[in-house]
Amino acid sequence: MQHRLPALVLLLSLPLQAAALNDPTRPSPGPGGASAATGKPAWQLDSTFVGRGQRRAVINGKQVIEGGVIDSARVLRVRHSEVVLEVDGKAFTLHLTPAGFKKTR
């Protein structure tokens, strides 16, 4: 019985330890997630596609077309390295990081 108690305590504490770990492969918070500094929704531009009459972007892991809406933001313009969003009547631009640039033909 003495040998089983420490093993039982260790076994029961594993789920608590696993819940505290941060998964580095987990996507960034969605558009509904708030930025810690401002409390406003945070958007991250993951990729863009501009070609043959199609203009799409991936923002926070979700695909959206030019003119579409993601959370409370309307996508005004999709360019090769940036996307212009409008929130509450104000426009702002999301930029791809330099490592994310890849021009299509």
The first five atom37 places (N, CA, C, CB, O) and aatype in JSON, in Angstrom:
{
  "aatype": [12, 5, 8, 1, 10, 14, 0, 10, 19, 10, 10, 10, 15, 10, 14, 10, 5, 0, 0, 0, 10, 2, 3, 14, 16, 1, 14, 15, 14, 7, 14, 7, 7, 0, 15, 0, 0, 16, 7, 11, 14, 0, 17, 5, 10, 3, 15, 16, 13, 19, 7, 1, 7, 5, 1, 1, 0, 19, 9, 2, 7, 11, 5, 19, 9, 6, 7, 7, 19, 9, 3, 15, 0, 1, 19, 10, 1, 19, 1, 8, 15, 6, 19, 19, 10, 6, 19, 3, 7, 11, 0, 13, 16, 10, 8, 10, 16, 14, 0, 7, 13, 11, 11, 16, 1],
  "atom_mask": [
    [1, 1, 1, 1, 1],
    [1, 1, 1, 1, 1],
    [1, 1, 1, 1, 1],
    [1, 1, 1, 1, 1],
    [1, 1, 1, 1, 1],
    [1, 1, 1, 1, 1],
    [1, 1, 1, 1, 1],
    [1, 1, 1, 1, 1],
    [1, 1, 1, 1, 1],
    [1, 1, 1, 1, 1],
    [1, 1, 1, 1, 1],
    [1, 1, 1, 1, 1],
    [1, 1, 1, 1, 1],
    [1, 1, 1, 1, 1],
    [1, 1, 1, 1, 1],
    [1, 1, 1, 1, 1],
    [1, 1, 1, 1, 1],
    [1, 1, 1, 1, 1],
    [1, 1, 1, 1, 1],
    [1, 1, 1, 1, 1],
    [1, 1, 1, 1, 1],
    [1, 1, 1, 1, 1],
    [1, 1, 1, 1, 1],
    [1, 1, 1, 1, 1],
    [1, 1, 1, 1, 1],
    [1, 1, 1, 1, 1],
    [1, 1, 1, 1, 1],
    [1, 1, 1, 1, 1],
    [1, 1, 1, 1, 1],
    [1, 1, 1, 0, 1],
    [1, 1, 1, 1, 1],
    [1, 1, 1, 0, 1],
    [1, 1, 1, 0, 1],
    [1, 1, 1, 1, 1],
    [1, 1, 1, 1, 1],
    [1, 1, 1, 1, 1],
    [1, 1, 1, 1, 1],
    [1, 1, 1, 1, 1],
    [1, 1, 1, 0, 1],
    [1, 1, 1, 1, 1],
    [1, 1, 1, 1, 1],
    [1, 1, 1, 1, 1],
    [1, 1, 1, 1, 1],
    [1, 1, 1, 1, 1],
    [1, 1, 1, 1, 1],
    [1, 1, 1, 1, 1],
    [1, 1, 1, 1, 1],
    [1, 1, 1, 1, 1],
    [1, 1, 1, 1, 1],
    [1, 1, 1, 1, 1],
    [1, 1, 1, 0, 1],
    [1, 1, 1, 1, 1],
    [1, 1, 1, 0, 1],
    [1, 1, 1, 1, 1],
    [1, 1, 1, 1, 1],
    [1, 1, 1, 1, 1],
    [1, 1, 1, 1, 1],
    [1, 1, 1, 1, 1],
    [1, 1, 1, 1, 1],
    [1, 1, 1, 1, 1],
    [1, 1, 1, 0, 1],
    [1, 1, 1, 1, 1],
    [1, 1, 1, 1, 1],
    [1, 1, 1, 1, 1],
    [1, 1, 1, 1, 1],
    [1, 1, 1, 1, 1],
    [1, 1, 1, 0, 1],
    [1, 1, 1, 0, 1],
    [1, 1, 1, 1, 1],
    [1, 1, 1, 1, 1],
    [1, 1, 1, 1, 1],
    [1, 1, 1, 1, 1],
    [1, 1, 1, 1, 1],
    [1, 1, 1, 1, 1],
    [1, 1, 1, 1, 1],
    [1, 1, 1, 1, 1],
    [1, 1, 1, 1, 1],
    [1, 1, 1, 1, 1],
    [1, 1, 1, 1, 1],
    [1, 1, 1, 1, 1],
    [1, 1, 1, 1, 1],
    [1, 1, 1, 1, 1],
    [1, 1, 1, 1, 1],
    [1, 1, 1, 1, 1],
    [1, 1, 1, 1, 1],
    [1, 1, 1, 1, 1],
    [1, 1, 1, 1, 1],
    [1, 1, 1, 1, 1],
    [1, 1, 1, 0, 1],
    [1, 1, 1, 1, 1],
    [1, 1, 1, 1, 1],
    [1, 1, 1, 1, 1],
    [1, 1, 1, 1, 1],
    [1, 1, 1, 1, 1],
    [1, 1, 1, 1, 1],
    [1, 1, 1, 1, 1],
    [1, 1, 1, 1, 1],
    [1, 1, 1, 1, 1],
    [1, 1, 1, 1, 1],
    [1, 1, 1, 0, 1],
    [1, 1, 1, 1, 1],
    [1, 1, 1, 1, 1],
    [1, 1, 1, 1, 1],
    [1, 1, 1, 1, 1],
    [1, 1, 1, 1, 1]
  ],
  "atom_positions": [
    [[0.81, -1.19, 0.0], [0.0, 0.0, 0.0], [0.86, 1.26, 0.0], [-0.93, -0.01, 1.19], [0.5, 2.24, -0.65]],
    [[2.0, 1.26, 0.72], [2.86, 2.43, 0.79], [3.43, 2.78, -0.59], [4.0, 2.19, 1.78], [3.6, 3.96, -0.9]],
    [[3.72, 1.8, -1.39], [4.31, 2.04, -2.71], [3.27, 2.53, -3.7], [4.96, 0.76, -3.24], [3.62, 3.21, -4.68]],
    [[2.04, 2.22, -3.48], [0.98, 2.61, -4.41], [0.54, 4.07, -4.22], [-0.21, 1.69, -4.24], [0.11, 4.7, -5.18]],
    [[0.64, 4.6, -3.02], [0.18, 5.95, -2.75], [0.94, 7.0, -3.55], [0.3, 6.25, -1.27], [0.31, 7.84, -4.19]],
    [[2.29, 7.0, -3.56], [3.0, 8.0, -4.38], [2.68, 7.87, -5.86], [4.51, 7.88, -4.17], [2.56, 8.87, -6.57]],
    [[2.53, 6.65, -6.34], [2.19, 6.44, -7.75], [0.8, 6.99, -8.05], [2.27, 4.94, -8.12], [0.58, 7.57, -9.11]],
    [[-0.13, 6.81, -7.14], [-1.48, 7.31, -7.33], [-1.5, 8.84, -7.33], [-2.41, 6.77, -6.23], [-2.18, 9.45, -8.16]],
    [[-0.77, 9.45, -6.43], [-0.69, 10.92, -6.38], [-0.08, 11.46, -7.67], [0.15, 11.38, -5.15], [-0.57, 12.44, -8.23]],
    [[0.98, 10.83, -8.16], [1.62, 11.25, -9.4], [0.65, 11.11, -10.58], [2.89, 10.42, -9.66], [0.56, 12.0, -11.42]],
    [[-0.05, 10.02, -10.62], [-0.99, 9.76, -11.71], [-2.13, 10.8, -11.72], [-1.57, 8.35, -11.58], [-2.53, 11.27, -12.78]],
    [[-2.63, 11.15, -10.56], [-3.72, 12.11, -10.47], [-3.27, 13.54, -10.78], [-4.33, 12.06, -9.09], [-4.11, 14.36, -11.17]],
    [[-2.0, 13.86, -10.62], [-1.52, 15.22, -10.88], [-1.15, 15.45, -12.34], [-0.32, 15.51, -10.0], [-0.95, 16.59, -12.74]],
    [[-1.05, 14.4, -13.15], [-0.67, 14.57, -14.56], [-1.63, 15.45, -15.35], [-0.59, 13.23, -15.22], [-1.16, 16.32, -16.07]],
    [[-2.94, 15.28, -15.25], [-3.83, 16.17, -16.01], [-3.69, 17.64, -15.62], [-5.27, 15.75, -15.82], [-3.84, 18.52, -16.47]],
    [[-3.4, 17.91, -14.37], [-3.22, 19.29, -13.94], [-1.97, 19.9, -14.56], [-3.14, 19.37, -12.41], [-1.98, 21.06, -14.96]],
    [[-0.9, 19.12, -14.66], [0.33, 19.61, -15.26], [0.16, 19.8, -16.76], [1.48, 18.64, -14.99], [0.67, 20.78, -17.31]],
    [[-0.54, 18.91, -17.43], [-0.75, 19.0, -18.87], [-1.59, 20.22, -19.22], [-1.41, 17.73, -19.4], [-1.35, 20.85, -20.26]],
    [[-2.56, 20.57, -18.39], [-3.41, 21.72, -18.67], [-2.63, 23.03, -18.61], [-4.57, 21.76, -17.69], [-3.01, 24.0, -19.26]],
    [[-1.55, 23.07, -17.85], [-0.78, 24.29, -17.7], [0.21, 24.51, -18.84], [-0.05, 24.27, -16.4], [0.76, 25.61, -18.96]],
    [[0.46, 23.51, -19.67], [1.42, 23.64, -20.76], [0.83, 24.45, -21.9], [1.85, 22.27, -21.25], [-0.36, 24.33, -22.22]],
    [[1.67, 25.27, -22.53], [1.25, 26.07, -23.67], [1.68, 25.37, -24.94], [1.85, 27.5, -23.6], [2.87, 25.06, -25.11]],
    [[0.76, 25.1, -25.85], [1.04, 24.41, -27.1], [1.57, 25.39, -28.13], [-0.22, 23.69, -27.63], [0.82, 26.27, -28.56]],
    [[2.85, 25.29, -28.54], [3.41, 26.25, -29.5], [2.83, 26.12, -30.9], [4.9, 26.08, -29.57], [2.99, 27.03, -31.71]],
    [[2.15, 25.02, -31.21], [1.56, 24.84, -32.54], [0.12, 25.33, -32.6], [1.62, 23.38, -32.94], [-0.5, 25.29, -33.66]],
    [[-0.41, 25.77, -31.49], [-1.79, 26.24, -31.44], [-1.9, 27.56, -32.19], [-2.28, 26.4, -29.97], [-1.05, 28.43, -32.03]],
    [[-2.95, 27.74, -33.02], [-3.12, 28.99, -33.76], [-3.27, 30.18, -32.83], [-4.31, 28.91, -34.68], [-3.64, 30.03, -31.66]],
    [[-2.99, 31.35, -33.37], [-3.15, 32.57, -32.58], [-4.62, 32.74, -32.22], [-2.63, 33.8, -33.35], [-5.49, 32.14, -32.86]],
    [[-4.91, 33.56, -31.21], [-6.3, 33.75, -30.83], [-7.13, 34.25, -32.0], [-6.4, 34.73, -29.66], [-6.65, 35.02, -32.83]],
    [[-8.36, 33.81, -32.06], [-9.24, 34.21, -33.14], [-9.58, 35.69, -33.08], [0.0, 0.0, 0.0], [-9.17, 36.38, -32.15]],
    [[-10.32, 36.16, -34.07], [-10.64, 37.58, -34.11], [-11.44, 38.05, -32.91], [-11.4, 37.88, -35.35], [-11.41, 39.24, -32.58]],
    [[-12.13, 37.16, -32.25], [-12.88, 37.54, -31.06], [-11.98, 37.71, -29.86], [0.0, 0.0, 0.0], [-12.38, 38.3, -28.86]],
    [[-10.75, 37.18, -29.94], [-9.82, 37.3, -28.83], [-9.34, 38.72, -28.68], [0.0, 0.0, 0.0], [-9.14, 39.41, -29.68]],
    [[-9.16, 39.17, -27.48], [-8.76, 40.55, -27.27], [-7.25, 40.66, -27.1], [-9.47, 41.13, -26.05], [-6.61, 39.78, -26.54]],
    [[-6.71, 41.75, -27.59], [-5.31, 42.06, -27.38], [-5.12, 42.4, -25.91], [-4.84, 43.22, -28.3], [-5.92, 43.15, -25.34]],
    [[-4.08, 41.88, -25.29], [-3.87, 42.11, -23.87], [-3.63, 43.58, -23.57], [-2.68, 41.28, -23.37], [-4.07, 44.08, -22.53]],
    [[-2.94, 44.29, -24.46], [-2.59, 45.68, -24.21], [-3.78, 46.62, -24.38], [-1.48, 46.09, -25.13], [-3.94, 47.55, -23.59]],
    [[-4.61, 46.4, -25.4], [-5.65, 47.36, -25.72], [-7.05, 46.89, -25.37], [-5.6, 47.69, -27.15], [-7.95, 47.72, -25.19]],
    [[-7.26, 45.58, -25.28], [-8.59, 45.07, -25.05], [-9.42, 45.0, -26.32], [0.0, 0.0, 0.0], [-10.55, 44.52, -26.29]],
    [[-8.87, 45.49, -27.45], [-9.56, 45.46, -28.74], [-9.28, 44.13, -29.42], [-9.11, 46.64, -29.65], [-8.3, 43.46, -29.1]],
    [[-10.14, 43.73, -30.37], [-9.88, 42.48, -31.1], [-8.53, 42.54, -31.8], [-11.0, 42.21, -32.12], [-8.13, 43.58, -32.33]],
    [[-7.84, 41.42, -31.82], [-6.53, 41.35, -32.44], [-6.62, 40.5, -33.7], [-5.47, 40.78, -31.46], [-7.1, 39.37, -33.65]],
    [[-6.15, 41.02, -34.82], [-6.13, 40.29, -36.08], [-4.7, 40.08, -36.5], [-6.92, 41.03, -37.18], [-3.85, 40.95, -36.33]],
    [[-4.44, 38.91, -37.07], [-3.1, 38.62, -37.59], [-3.27, 38.13, -39.03], [-2.36, 37.54, -36.71], [-4.03, 37.2, -39.31]],
    [[-2.54, 38.78, -39.94], [-2.58, 38.39, -41.34], [-1.62, 37.22, -41.55], [-2.22, 39.58, -42.27], [-0.42, 37.36, -41.35]],
    [[-2.18, 36.07, -41.94], [-1.37, 34.86, -42.13], [-0.9, 34.72, -43.57], [-2.17, 33.64, -41.73], [0.25, 34.34, -43.8]],
    [[-1.76, 35.03, -44.54], [-1.36, 34.94, -45.95], [-2.35, 35.68, -46.82], [-1.25, 33.46, -46.39], [-3.46, 36.0, -46.4]],
    [[-1.93, 35.95, -48.07], [-2.8, 36.58, -49.05], [-2.69, 35.84, -50.37], [-2.45, 38.08, -49.22], [-1.69, 35.17, -50.64]],
    [[-3.73, 35.96, -51.19], [-3.71, 35.41, -52.54], [-4.37, 36.44, -53.45], [-4.45, 34.01, -52.62], [-5.53, 36.79, -53.27]],
    [[-3.6, 36.92, -54.43], [-4.1, 37.9, -55.38], [-3.79, 37.38, -56.77], [-3.48, 39.32, -55.14], [-2.63, 37.24, -57.14]],
    [[-4.82, 37.09, -57.54], [-4.58, 36.63, -58.9], [-5.84, 36.23, -59.62], [0.0, 0.0, 0.0], [-6.79, 35.74, -59.01]],
    [[-5.85, 36.45, -60.93], [-6.95, 36.05, -61.82], [-8.33, 36.37, -61.25], [-6.85, 34.57, -62.11], [-9.2, 35.5, -61.18]],
    [[-8.5, 37.59, -60.85], [-9.81, 38.02, -60.38], [-10.16, 37.59, -58.97], [0.0, 0.0, 0.0], [-11.27, 37.83, -58.51]],
    [[-9.23, 36.95, -58.28], [-9.49, 36.51, -56.91], [-8.57, 37.27, -55.95], [-9.27, 34.97, -56.77], [-7.38, 37.43, -56.2]],
    [[-9.15, 37.72, -54.89], [-8.37, 38.38, -53.83], [-8.86, 37.8, -52.51], [-8.53, 39.96, -53.88], [-9.97, 38.09, -52.05]],
    [[-8.0, 36.99, -51.89], [-8.35, 36.33, -50.63], [-7.23, 36.56, -49.62], [-8.6, 34.81, -50.83], [-6.08, 36.82, -49.98]],
    [[-7.6, 36.45, -48.36], [-6.61, 36.53, -47.29], [-6.97, 35.51, -46.22], [-6.55, 37.96, -46.69], [-8.12, 35.1, -46.08]],
    [[-5.97, 35.12, -45.47], [-6.19, 34.28, -44.29], [-5.81, 35.14, -43.09], [-5.34, 32.94, -44.35], [-4.66, 35.53, -42.91]],
    [[-6.81, 35.42, -42.27], [-6.63, 36.24, -41.08], [-7.03, 35.39, -39.88], [-7.48, 37.57, -41.15], [-8.14, 34.87, -39.82]],
    [[-6.11, 35.26, -38.94], [-6.34, 34.42, -37.75], [-6.78, 33.01, -38.13], [-7.4, 35.07, -36.84], [-7.61, 32.4, -37.46]],
    [[-6.21, 32.51, -39.23], [-6.5, 31.14, -39.65], [-7.8, 30.96, -40.42], [0.0, 0.0, 0.0], [-8.14, 29.83, -40.78]],
    [[-8.53, 32.05, -40.67], [-9.8, 31.96, -41.39], [-9.67, 32.66, -42.75], [-10.96, 32.59, -40.56], [-9.15, 33.77, -42.84]],
    [[-10.15, 31.98, -43.8], [-10.09, 32.55, -45.14], [-11.24, 33.53, -45.33], [-10.14, 31.44, -46.21], [-12.38, 33.27, -44.95]],
    [[-10.91, 34.68, -45.92], [-11.91, 35.71, -46.17], [-11.61, 36.35, -47.53], [-11.92, 36.79, -45.03], [-10.44, 36.5, -47.91]],
    [[-12.66, 36.73, -48.25], [-12.46, 37.37, -49.55], [-12.56, 38.88, -49.41], [-13.5, 36.85, -50.57], [-13.08, 39.4, -48.42]],
    [[-12.04, 39.58, -50.42], [-12.16, 41.03, -50.43], [-13.64, 41.4, -50.43], [-11.44, 41.65, -51.67], [-14.42, 40.87, -51.22]],
    [[-14.03, 42.29, -49.54], [-15.43, 42.66, -49.37], [-16.13, 41.85, -48.28], [0.0, 0.0, 0.0], [-17.24, 42.19, -47.87]],
    [[-15.48, 40.78, -47.83], [-16.05, 39.94, -46.79], [-15.88, 40.53, -45.4], [0.0, 0.0, 0.0], [-15.29, 41.6, -45.23]],
    [[-16.42, 39.82, -44.43], [-16.36, 40.28, -43.04], [-15.74, 39.19, -42.18], [-17.78, 40.66, -42.5], [-16.07, 38.01, -42.33]],
    [[-14.86, 39.6, -41.29], [-14.3, 38.69, -40.3], [-14.47, 39.36, -38.94], [-12.78, 38.35, -40.59], [-13.93, 40.44, -38.69]],
    [[-15.22, 38.7, -38.09], [-15.63, 39.26, -36.8], [-16.32, 40.59, -37.06], [-14.39, 39.44, -35.84], [-17.32, 40.61, -37.78]],
    [[-15.85, 41.68, -36.52], [-16.5, 42.97, -36.71], [-15.79, 43.82, -37.77], [-16.55, 43.73, -35.38], [-16.07, 45.01, -37.89]],
    [[-14.89, 43.23, -38.53], [-14.11, 43.98, -39.51], [-14.48, 43.6, -40.94], [-12.62, 43.74, -39.28], [-14.63, 42.42, -41.26]],
    [[-14.64, 44.61, -41.8], [-14.88, 44.38, -43.22], [-13.54, 44.47, -43.94], [-15.91, 45.41, -43.8], [-12.74, 45.37, -43.68]],
    [[-13.31, 43.53, -44.86], [-12.07, 43.51, -45.65], [-12.27, 44.45, -46.84], [-11.69, 42.04, -46.13], [-13.0, 44.13, -47.77]],
    [[-11.6, 45.6, -46.79], [-11.74, 46.59, -47.86], [-10.87, 46.26, -49.06], [-11.4, 47.97, -47.35], [-11.31, 46.41, -50.2]],
    [[-9.65, 45.81, -48.82], [-8.7, 45.58, -49.91], [-7.71, 44.5, -49.53], [-7.96, 46.89, -50.26], [-7.21, 44.47, -48.4]],
    [[-7.43, 43.59, -50.47], [-6.4, 42.56, -50.28], [-5.3, 42.83, -51.3], [-6.99, 41.1, -50.45], [-5.56, 42.89, -52.5]],
    [[-4.08, 43.0, -50.82], [-2.91, 43.21, -51.68], [-1.93, 42.07, -51.42], [-2.25, 44.61, -51.41], [-2.15, 41.24, -50.54]],
    [[-0.82, 42.06, -52.19], [0.15, 40.97, -52.06], [0.71, 40.84, -50.64], [1.28, 41.18, -53.03], [0.92, 39.73, -50.17]],
    [[0.96, 41.94, -49.98], [1.6, 41.86, -48.66], [0.82, 42.53, -47.55], [2.95, 42.46, -48.73], [1.34, 42.69, -46.44]],
    [[-0.42, 42.93, -47.83], [-1.2, 43.6, -46.8], [-2.69, 43.49, -47.07], [-0.8, 45.07, -46.7], [-3.12, 43.2, -48.18]],
    [[-3.46, 43.74, -46.02], [-4.92, 43.75, -46.1], [-5.42, 44.98, -45.36], [-5.55, 42.44, -45.51], [-4.96, 45.28, -44.26]],
    [[-6.36, 45.69, -45.97], [-6.94, 46.86, -45.33], [-8.3, 46.45, -44.76], [-7.08, 48.07, -46.35], [-9.17, 45.96, -45.48]],
    [[-8.47, 46.66, -43.46], [-9.72, 46.35, -42.76], [-10.4, 47.63, -42.33], [-9.45, 45.44, -41.54], [-9.76, 48.66, -42.13]],
    [[-11.73, 47.56, -42.18], [-12.48, 48.68, -41.64], [-13.25, 48.2, -40.42], [-13.45, 49.27, -42.71], [-14.0, 47.23, -40.48]],
    [[-13.04, 48.89, -39.31], [-13.72, 48.57, -38.07], [-14.3, 49.86, -37.51], [-12.76, 47.88, -37.04], [-13.57, 50.84, -37.31]],
    [[-15.59, 49.87, -37.26], [-16.27, 51.05, -36.72], [-15.98, 52.31, -37.53], [-15.85, 51.27, -35.27], [-15.78, 53.38, -36.96]],
    [[-15.95, 52.18, -38.86], [-15.72, 53.32, -39.73], [-14.28, 53.75, -39.89], [0.0, 0.0, 0.0], [-14.0, 54.71, -40.6]],
    [[-13.36, 53.05, -39.22], [-11.94, 53.41, -39.31], [-11.18, 52.32, -40.04], [-11.34, 53.63, -37.89], [-11.35, 51.14, -39.75]],
    [[-10.34, 52.72, -41.0], [-9.56, 51.76, -41.77], [-8.18, 51.59, -41.14], [-9.42, 52.22, -43.24], [-7.58, 52.56, -40.66]],
    [[-7.69, 50.37, -41.15], [-6.32, 50.1, -40.74], [-5.78, 48.94, -41.54], [-6.23, 49.8, -39.22], [-6.54, 48.16, -42.11]],
    [[-4.46, 48.83, -41.58], [-3.8, 47.87, -42.47], [-3.07, 46.8, -41.67], [-2.82, 48.59, -43.39], [-2.35, 47.1, -40.72]],
    [[-3.27, 45.56, -42.09], [-2.51, 44.42, -41.55], [-1.41, 44.11, -42.56], [-3.43, 43.16, -41.29], [-1.66, 44.12, -43.76]],
    [[-0.2, 43.84, -42.08], [0.94, 43.56, -42.96], [1.44, 42.14, -42.73], [2.07, 44.57, -42.73], [1.44, 41.63, -41.6]],
    [[1.87, 41.51, -43.82], [2.57, 40.23, -43.69], [3.99, 40.51, -43.21], [2.59, 39.45, -45.05], [4.55, 41.56, -43.5]],
    [[4.54, 39.58, -42.48], [5.94, 39.72, -42.09], [6.8, 39.44, -43.32], [6.31, 38.76, -40.91], [6.35, 38.71, -44.2]],
    [[8.01, 39.98, -43.42], [8.86, 39.75, -44.59], [9.06, 38.27, -44.92], [10.19, 40.4, -44.38], [9.19, 37.92, -46.09]],
    [[9.1, 37.4, -43.92], [9.28, 35.97, -44.17], [8.05, 35.37, -44.85], [9.57, 35.23, -42.86], [8.15, 34.3, -45.44]],
    [[6.9, 36.04, -44.77], [5.67, 35.51, -45.33], [5.43, 35.91, -46.78], [0.0, 0.0, 0.0], [4.44, 35.47, -47.37]],
    [[6.3, 36.74, -47.36], [6.08, 37.2, -48.73], [6.37, 36.1, -49.73], [6.96, 38.41, -49.03], [7.39, 35.42, -49.64]],
    [[5.46, 35.94, -50.69], [5.69, 35.03, -51.79], [4.83, 35.5, -52.95], [5.36, 33.54, -51.4], [3.6, 35.39, -52.9]],
    [[5.45, 36.03, -53.98], [4.71, 36.56, -55.13], [4.25, 35.42, -56.02], [5.57, 37.55, -55.93], [4.98, 34.45, -56.25]],
    [[3.02, 35.56, -56.53], [2.53, 34.61, -57.53], [2.78, 35.19, -58.91], [1.01, 34.29, -57.32], [3.06, 36.39, -59.03]],
    [[2.69, 34.38, -59.93], [2.99, 34.86, -61.29], [2.06, 35.92, -61.75], [2.95, 33.74, -62.26], [2.19, 36.42, -62.86]]
  ]
}
